[in-house]
Amino acid sequence: MPDNPLYPIVVGADGSVAATCALRWAAAEAAASGRALRIVHVVDLEVTVYPRYQPAHYDLREMELMRGHRLLREAREVVRETASEVIPELRLDQGKVAEALREESRAASLLVLGGRQPRPLDRIAVGSVVVALAAHARCPVVVVRVPDAEDLPPTEGPVVVGVDHPPSSEEALEIAFEEAARRGARLIAVHSWDDHEINWPLDQHDVETHEDDLLAQRLAFWQVKYPDVAVERRIARGRPADRLLDLADQAQLIVVGSRGRGGLKGLLLGSTSQTVLSHALCPVLVARSGEKVR
């Protein structure tokens, strides 16, 4: 994505293992791209167990604010250990986490969040902060998850992008090519389909030829714009999320599109994006449809 120092990378920090992984990734990204880094911790002061008129309410409020400042200082140390040349801005916001970070995303080039470790048959709960922001942030969102708490996010391997028809993922293609070019990485463009989506009688070979031609057409403009990016086209029958997850263990970044719109109450993130966010053990970037990358 374009390197504009006026728009920082924003990363959420809450002291968790997942947030620490996201901090490391964001710090390395800021160092590599020359962008500023802003670390944000959000304190929800409305969540207390005492009424406002009782002294304990104000004691808890002060404790939460003090804890927030401590977490930000600890986050700064994580950044220093990862990329000493990056000097982050620390910001303590108050309010609901999803709403506060969505507001932060208005003046961000990228919003980075930590993703919890997946469990068998697990899905990110509908209404979670991650899904809400992936669907409704005002800039691209990256969710960082690694297999183990001590692991670092991958820095090698291809950039993988999911491509669908009709062309509703143009933002994802733009970002994927930009990221592959900046990282000097190979780009794997993945398109898959379900047989019931084919509305005319064709044998399997004809279907594959047709879908590969469509994928080539979708990529043509970006390959001219980024001639140095090596592109591999992959087509396959089946669920798009499954095909993308097949590549997650070798990718350094997966880029998917989003159909999110409206306010935080309507979580309209596409099923493919949500499934990949739930299970990929590599960073996943959700290109916000209709939002310009800055």
CSV table of C-alpha atoms in Angstrom, one decimal:
chain,number,residue,atom,x,y,z
A,1,MET,CA,0.0,0.0,0.0
A,2,PRO,CA,1.3,3.5,-0.6
A,3,ASP,CA,3.8,4.7,1.9
A,4,ASN,CA,2.4,8.0,3.2
A,5,PRO,CA,4.0,9.1,6.5
A,6,LEU,CA,1.0,11.4,7.1
A,7,TYR,CA,-1.1,8.3,7.7
A,8,PRO,CA,0.3,6.1,10.4
A,9,ILE,CA,-0.1,2.4,11.0
A,10,VAL,CA,-2.4,2.0,14.0
A,11,VAL,CA,-2.2,-1.1,16.2
A,12,GLY,CA,-4.4,-2.0,19.1
A,13,ALA,CA,-2.7,-3.1,22.3
A,14,ASP,CA,-4.3,-4.8,25.3
A,15,GLY,CA,-1.4,-6.8,26.8
A,16,SER,CA,-2.5,-10.1,25.4
A,17,VAL,CA,-0.3,-12.6,23.5
A,18,ALA,CA,-2.3,-11.9,20.3
A,19,ALA,CA,-1.8,-8.1,20.6
A,20,THR,CA,1.9,-8.6,21.2
A,21,CYS,CA,2.2,-10.6,18.0
A,22,ALA,CA,0.3,-7.8,16.2
A,23,LEU,CA,2.6,-5.2,17.7
A,24,ARG,CA,5.7,-7.0,16.4
A,25,TRP,CA,4.2,-7.2,12.9
A,26,ALA,CA,3.1,-3.6,12.9
A,27,ALA,CA,6.5,-2.4,14.1
A,28,ALA,CA,8.3,-4.3,11.4
A,29,GLU,CA,5.9,-3.0,8.8
A,30,ALA,CA,6.4,0.6,10.0
A,31,ALA,CA,10.2,0.2,9.8
A,32,ALA,CA,10.0,-1.4,6.3
A,33,SER,CA,7.6,1.2,4.8
A,34,GLY,CA,8.8,4.3,6.6
A,35,ARG,CA,5.4,5.0,8.1
A,36,ALA,CA,4.7,6.3,11.6
A,37,LEU,CA,3.3,3.9,14.2
A,38,ARG,CA,0.5,4.7,16.6
A,39,ILE,CA,-0.2,2.3,19.5
A,40,VAL,CA,-3.8,2.6,20.9
A,41,HIS,CA,-5.2,1.1,24.1
A,42,VAL,CA,-8.9,1.6,24.7
A,43,VAL,CA,-10.4,1.8,28.2
A,44,ASP,CA,-14.1,1.2,28.5
A,45,LEU,CA,-14.9,3.2,31.7
A,46,GLU,CA,-18.6,2.3,31.5
A,47,VAL,CA,-17.9,-1.3,32.5
A,48,THR,CA,-17.7,-1.1,36.2
A,49,VAL,CA,-19.3,-3.1,39.0
A,50,TYR,CA,-20.1,-0.1,41.2
A,51,PRO,CA,-22.5,2.8,40.6
A,52,ARG,CA,-21.0,6.1,39.7
A,53,TYR,CA,-21.9,7.7,43.1
A,54,GLN,CA,-19.8,5.2,45.1
A,55,PRO,CA,-16.2,6.0,45.7
A,56,ALA,CA,-15.2,2.5,44.5
A,57,HIS,CA,-16.3,3.5,41.0
A,58,TYR,CA,-13.7,6.3,40.8
A,59,ASP,CA,-11.0,4.1,42.3
A,60,LEU,CA,-11.7,1.5,39.6
A,61,ARG,CA,-11.6,4.2,36.9
A,62,GLU,CA,-8.2,5.4,38.0
A,63,MET,CA,-6.9,1.9,38.2
A,64,GLU,CA,-8.1,1.2,34.7
A,65,LEU,CA,-6.4,4.4,33.4
A,66,MET,CA,-3.2,3.6,35.2
A,67,ARG,CA,-3.3,0.0,33.8
A,68,GLY,CA,-3.8,1.5,30.3
A,69,HIS,CA,-0.8,3.7,30.6
A,70,ARG,CA,1.3,0.8,31.8
A,71,LEU,CA,0.2,-1.4,28.9
A,72,LEU,CA,1.2,1.3,26.5
A,73,ARG,CA,4.6,1.6,28.0
A,74,GLU,CA,5.1,-2.2,27.7
A,75,ALA,CA,3.9,-2.1,24.1
A,76,ARG,CA,6.5,0.6,23.4
A,77,GLU,CA,9.2,-1.8,24.7
A,78,VAL,CA,8.0,-4.5,22.4
A,79,VAL,CA,8.3,-2.1,19.4
A,80,ARG,CA,11.8,-1.1,20.6
A,81,GLU,CA,12.9,-4.7,20.7
A,82,THR,CA,11.4,-5.4,17.3
A,83,ALA,CA,12.4,-2.2,15.3
A,84,SER,CA,14.5,0.2,17.4
A,85,GLU,CA,14.3,2.9,14.7
A,86,VAL,CA,10.6,3.1,15.1
A,87,ILE,CA,9.4,5.6,17.8
A,88,PRO,CA,5.7,5.0,18.3
A,89,GLU,CA,3.0,7.5,19.4
A,90,LEU,CA,1.1,6.2,22.4
A,91,ARG,CA,-2.6,6.9,22.7
A,92,LEU,CA,-5.0,6.0,25.5
A,93,ASP,CA,-8.6,6.2,24.2
A,94,GLN,CA,-11.8,5.9,26.2
A,95,GLY,CA,-15.0,4.2,25.1
A,96,LYS,CA,-16.1,1.0,23.3
A,97,VAL,CA,-13.1,-0.7,21.8
A,98,ALA,CA,-14.6,-1.3,18.3
A,99,GLU,CA,-16.0,2.2,18.0
A,100,ALA,CA,-12.8,3.8,19.3
A,101,LEU,CA,-10.5,1.9,16.9
A,102,ARG,CA,-12.9,2.5,14.0
A,103,GLU,CA,-12.6,6.2,14.7
A,104,GLU,CA,-8.8,5.8,14.8
A,105,SER,CA,-8.9,4.1,11.4
A,106,ARG,CA,-10.2,7.3,9.8
A,107,ALA,CA,-6.7,8.7,9.9
A,108,ALA,CA,-4.7,5.5,9.4
A,109,SER,CA,-3.1,3.8,6.5
A,110,LEU,CA,-3.6,0.4,8.1
A,111,LEU,CA,-5.2,-1.0,11.3
A,112,VAL,CA,-3.5,-4.0,12.9
A,113,LEU,CA,-5.2,-6.3,15.3
A,114,GLY,CA,-4.2,-9.5,17.1
A,115,GLY,CA,-6.2,-12.6,16.4
A,116,ARG,CA,-6.8,-15.3,19.0
A,117,GLN,CA,-5.6,-18.8,18.4
A,118,PRO,CA,-8.1,-21.0,16.6
A,119,ARG,CA,-9.6,-24.1,18.2
A,120,PRO,CA,-11.1,-27.1,16.4
A,121,LEU,CA,-14.4,-26.2,14.8
A,122,ASP,CA,-13.9,-22.6,16.2
A,123,ARG,CA,-15.2,-19.5,14.5
A,124,ILE,CA,-14.7,-15.9,15.5
A,125,ALA,CA,-17.8,-15.0,17.4
A,126,VAL,CA,-20.2,-12.7,15.5
A,127,GLY,CA,-20.0,-9.3,17.1
A,128,SER,CA,-16.4,-9.6,18.1
A,129,VAL,CA,-14.1,-6.6,17.8
A,130,VAL,CA,-12.0,-8.2,15.1
A,131,VAL,CA,-15.0,-9.0,12.8
A,132,ALA,CA,-16.6,-5.6,13.5
A,133,LEU,CA,-13.5,-3.7,12.5
A,134,ALA,CA,-12.6,-6.0,9.5
A,135,ALA,CA,-16.1,-5.2,8.2
A,136,HIS,CA,-16.4,-1.5,9.0
A,137,ALA,CA,-13.0,0.1,9.6
A,138,ARG,CA,-12.2,3.1,7.3
A,139,CYS,CA,-8.8,1.6,6.2
A,140,PRO,CA,-7.4,-1.8,5.4
A,141,VAL,CA,-7.3,-4.1,8.4
A,142,VAL,CA,-4.6,-6.7,9.2
A,143,VAL,CA,-5.3,-9.5,11.7
A,144,VAL,CA,-2.0,-11.2,12.9
A,145,ARG,CA,-2.0,-14.7,14.3
A,146,VAL,CA,0.9,-17.1,14.8
A,147,PRO,CA,0.9,-20.8,15.7
A,148,ASP,CA,2.8,-20.2,19.0
A,149,ALA,CA,3.2,-17.2,21.3
A,150,GLU,CA,7.0,-17.2,20.9
A,151,ASP,CA,6.8,-17.3,17.1
A,152,LEU,CA,7.3,-14.2,14.9
A,153,PRO,CA,4.9,-13.5,12.0
A,154,PRO,CA,6.3,-14.8,8.8
A,155,THR,CA,8.5,-12.6,6.6
A,156,GLU,CA,9.1,-15.0,3.8
A,157,GLY,CA,6.8,-16.8,1.3
A,158,PRO,CA,4.4,-15.5,-1.3
A,159,VAL,CA,1.6,-13.0,-1.0
A,160,VAL,CA,-1.7,-14.7,-1.6
A,161,VAL,CA,-4.8,-12.9,-2.9
A,162,GLY,CA,-8.4,-14.2,-3.3
A,163,VAL,CA,-10.0,-13.2,-6.6
A,164,ASP,CA,-13.7,-13.5,-7.2
A,165,HIS,CA,-16.2,-12.7,-10.0
A,166,PRO,CA,-17.7,-10.3,-10.6
A,167,PRO,CA,-14.9,-7.8,-9.8
A,168,SER,CA,-15.8,-6.9,-6.3
A,169,SER,CA,-12.2,-7.4,-5.0
A,170,GLU,CA,-10.4,-4.8,-7.0
A,171,GLU,CA,-9.1,-3.2,-3.8
A,172,ALA,CA,-7.7,-6.5,-2.7
A,173,LEU,CA,-5.9,-6.9,-6.0
A,174,GLU,CA,-4.4,-3.4,-5.8
A,175,ILE,CA,-3.1,-4.0,-2.3
A,176,ALA,CA,-1.8,-7.5,-3.0
A,177,PHE,CA,0.3,-6.3,-6.0
A,178,GLU,CA,1.6,-3.3,-4.0
A,179,GLU,CA,2.6,-5.6,-1.1
A,180,ALA,CA,4.2,-8.2,-3.3
A,181,ALA,CA,6.2,-5.5,-5.1
A,182,ARG,CA,7.4,-3.9,-1.9
A,183,ARG,CA,8.3,-7.2,-0.3
A,184,GLY,CA,9.9,-8.6,-3.4
A,185,ALA,CA,7.6,-11.6,-3.1
A,186,ARG,CA,5.8,-13.8,-5.5
A,187,LEU,CA,2.1,-13.3,-5.8
A,188,ILE,CA,-0.4,-16.2,-5.9
A,189,ALA,CA,-3.8,-15.3,-7.2
A,190,VAL,CA,-6.4,-17.8,-6.2
A,191,HIS,CA,-9.9,-18.2,-7.8
A,192,SER,CA,-12.3,-21.0,-7.1
A,193,TRP,CA,-15.9,-21.7,-7.9
A,194,ASP,CA,-18.7,-24.1,-7.1
A,195,ASP,CA,-20.1,-26.2,-9.9
A,196,HIS,CA,-23.6,-25.0,-9.4
A,197,GLU,CA,-22.4,-21.5,-10.2
A,198,ILE,CA,-21.8,-22.6,-13.8
A,199,ASN,CA,-25.1,-22.0,-15.6
A,200,TRP,CA,-24.3,-23.6,-19.0
A,201,PRO,CA,-23.3,-27.1,-20.0
A,202,LEU,CA,-19.5,-27.4,-20.2
A,203,ASP,CA,-17.2,-30.3,-19.4
A,204,GLN,CA,-14.6,-29.9,-16.6
A,205,HIS,CA,-11.8,-28.9,-18.9
A,206,ASP,CA,-13.9,-26.2,-20.6
A,207,VAL,CA,-14.9,-24.8,-17.2
A,208,GLU,CA,-11.3,-24.6,-16.0
A,209,THR,CA,-10.3,-22.9,-19.2
A,210,HIS,CA,-13.1,-20.4,-18.9
A,211,GLU,CA,-12.3,-19.6,-15.3
A,212,ASP,CA,-8.6,-19.3,-15.9
A,213,ASP,CA,-9.3,-16.9,-18.8
A,214,LEU,CA,-11.5,-14.8,-16.5
A,215,LEU,CA,-8.7,-14.7,-13.8
A,216,ALA,CA,-6.1,-13.7,-16.4
A,217,GLN,CA,-8.3,-10.8,-17.5
A,218,ARG,CA,-8.8,-9.7,-13.9
A,219,LEU,CA,-5.0,-9.6,-13.4
A,220,ALA,CA,-3.9,-8.1,-16.7
A,221,PHE,CA,-4.1,-4.5,-15.7
A,222,TRP,CA,-2.2,-5.0,-12.5
A,223,GLN,CA,0.5,-7.1,-14.2
A,224,VAL,CA,1.2,-4.3,-16.6
A,225,LYS,CA,1.4,-1.8,-13.7
A,226,TYR,CA,3.6,-4.1,-11.7
A,227,PRO,CA,5.7,-5.9,-14.3
A,228,ASP,CA,8.4,-7.0,-11.8
A,229,VAL,CA,5.9,-9.0,-9.7
A,230,ALA,CA,6.0,-12.7,-10.5
A,231,VAL,CA,2.3,-13.9,-10.6
A,232,GLU,CA,1.1,-17.5,-10.4
A,233,ARG,CA,-2.6,-18.1,-11.2
A,234,ARG,CA,-4.4,-20.9,-9.4
A,235,ILE,CA,-7.9,-22.1,-10.1
A,236,ALA,CA,-9.8,-24.9,-8.4
A,237,ARG,CA,-13.3,-26.1,-7.6
A,238,GLY,CA,-14.6,-25.7,-4.1
A,239,ARG,CA,-15.0,-23.1,-1.3
A,240,PRO,CA,-12.7,-20.1,-1.8
A,241,ALA,CA,-11.9,-20.0,1.9
A,242,ASP,CA,-10.6,-23.6,1.8
A,243,ARG,CA,-8.4,-22.9,-1.2
A,244,LEU,CA,-6.9,-19.8,0.5
A,245,LEU,CA,-6.3,-21.7,3.8
A,246,ASP,CA,-4.5,-24.4,1.8
A,247,LEU,CA,-1.8,-21.8,1.2
A,248,ALA,CA,-1.8,-20.1,4.6
A,249,ASP,CA,1.1,-22.2,6.0
A,250,GLN,CA,3.5,-21.0,3.3
A,251,ALA,CA,2.3,-17.4,2.8
A,252,GLN,CA,3.6,-14.3,4.5
A,253,LEU,CA,0.3,-12.5,3.9
A,254,ILE,CA,-3.1,-13.3,2.6
A,255,VAL,CA,-5.2,-10.5,1.1
A,256,VAL,CA,-9.0,-10.8,0.9
A,257,GLY,CA,-11.8,-8.4,0.0
A,258,SER,CA,-14.7,-7.2,2.1
A,259,ARG,CA,-18.3,-6.3,1.3
A,260,GLY,CA,-18.7,-4.6,4.7
A,261,ARG,CA,-20.8,-1.4,4.7
A,262,GLY,CA,-22.9,0.6,7.1
A,263,GLY,CA,-22.4,1.0,10.9
A,264,LEU,CA,-21.0,-1.3,13.5
A,265,LYS,CA,-24.4,-3.0,14.1
A,266,GLY,CA,-24.5,-4.7,10.8
A,267,LEU,CA,-21.6,-7.2,10.4
A,268,LEU,CA,-21.6,-7.8,6.7
A,269,LEU,CA,-18.2,-9.2,6.3
A,270,GLY,CA,-18.1,-11.9,3.5
A,271,SER,CA,-18.1,-15.5,4.6
A,272,THR,CA,-14.8,-16.2,2.9
A,273,SER,CA,-13.0,-13.3,4.6
A,274,GLN,CA,-14.4,-14.3,8.0
A,275,THR,CA,-13.4,-17.9,7.6
A,276,VAL,CA,-9.9,-17.0,6.6
A,277,LEU,CA,-9.6,-14.5,9.4
A,278,SER,CA,-10.7,-17.3,11.8
A,279,HIS,CA,-8.2,-19.9,10.8
A,280,ALA,CA,-5.2,-18.6,8.9
A,281,LEU,CA,-1.9,-18.9,10.8
A,282,CYS,CA,-0.4,-16.0,8.9
A,283,PRO,CA,-1.3,-12.3,8.7
A,284,VAL,CA,-4.6,-11.6,6.8
A,285,LEU,CA,-5.3,-8.3,5.3
A,286,VAL,CA,-8.9,-7.3,4.6
A,287,ALA,CA,-9.1,-4.7,1.9
A,288,ARG,CA,-12.0,-2.4,2.8
A,289,SER,CA,-14.3,-2.1,-0.2
A,290,GLY,CA,-14.9,1.5,-1.1
A,291,GLU,CA,-12.2,2.8,1.2
A,292,LYS,CA,-9.1,4.2,-0.5
A,293,VAL,CA,-5.7,2.9,0.7
A,294,ARG,CA,-3.6,5.8,1.9
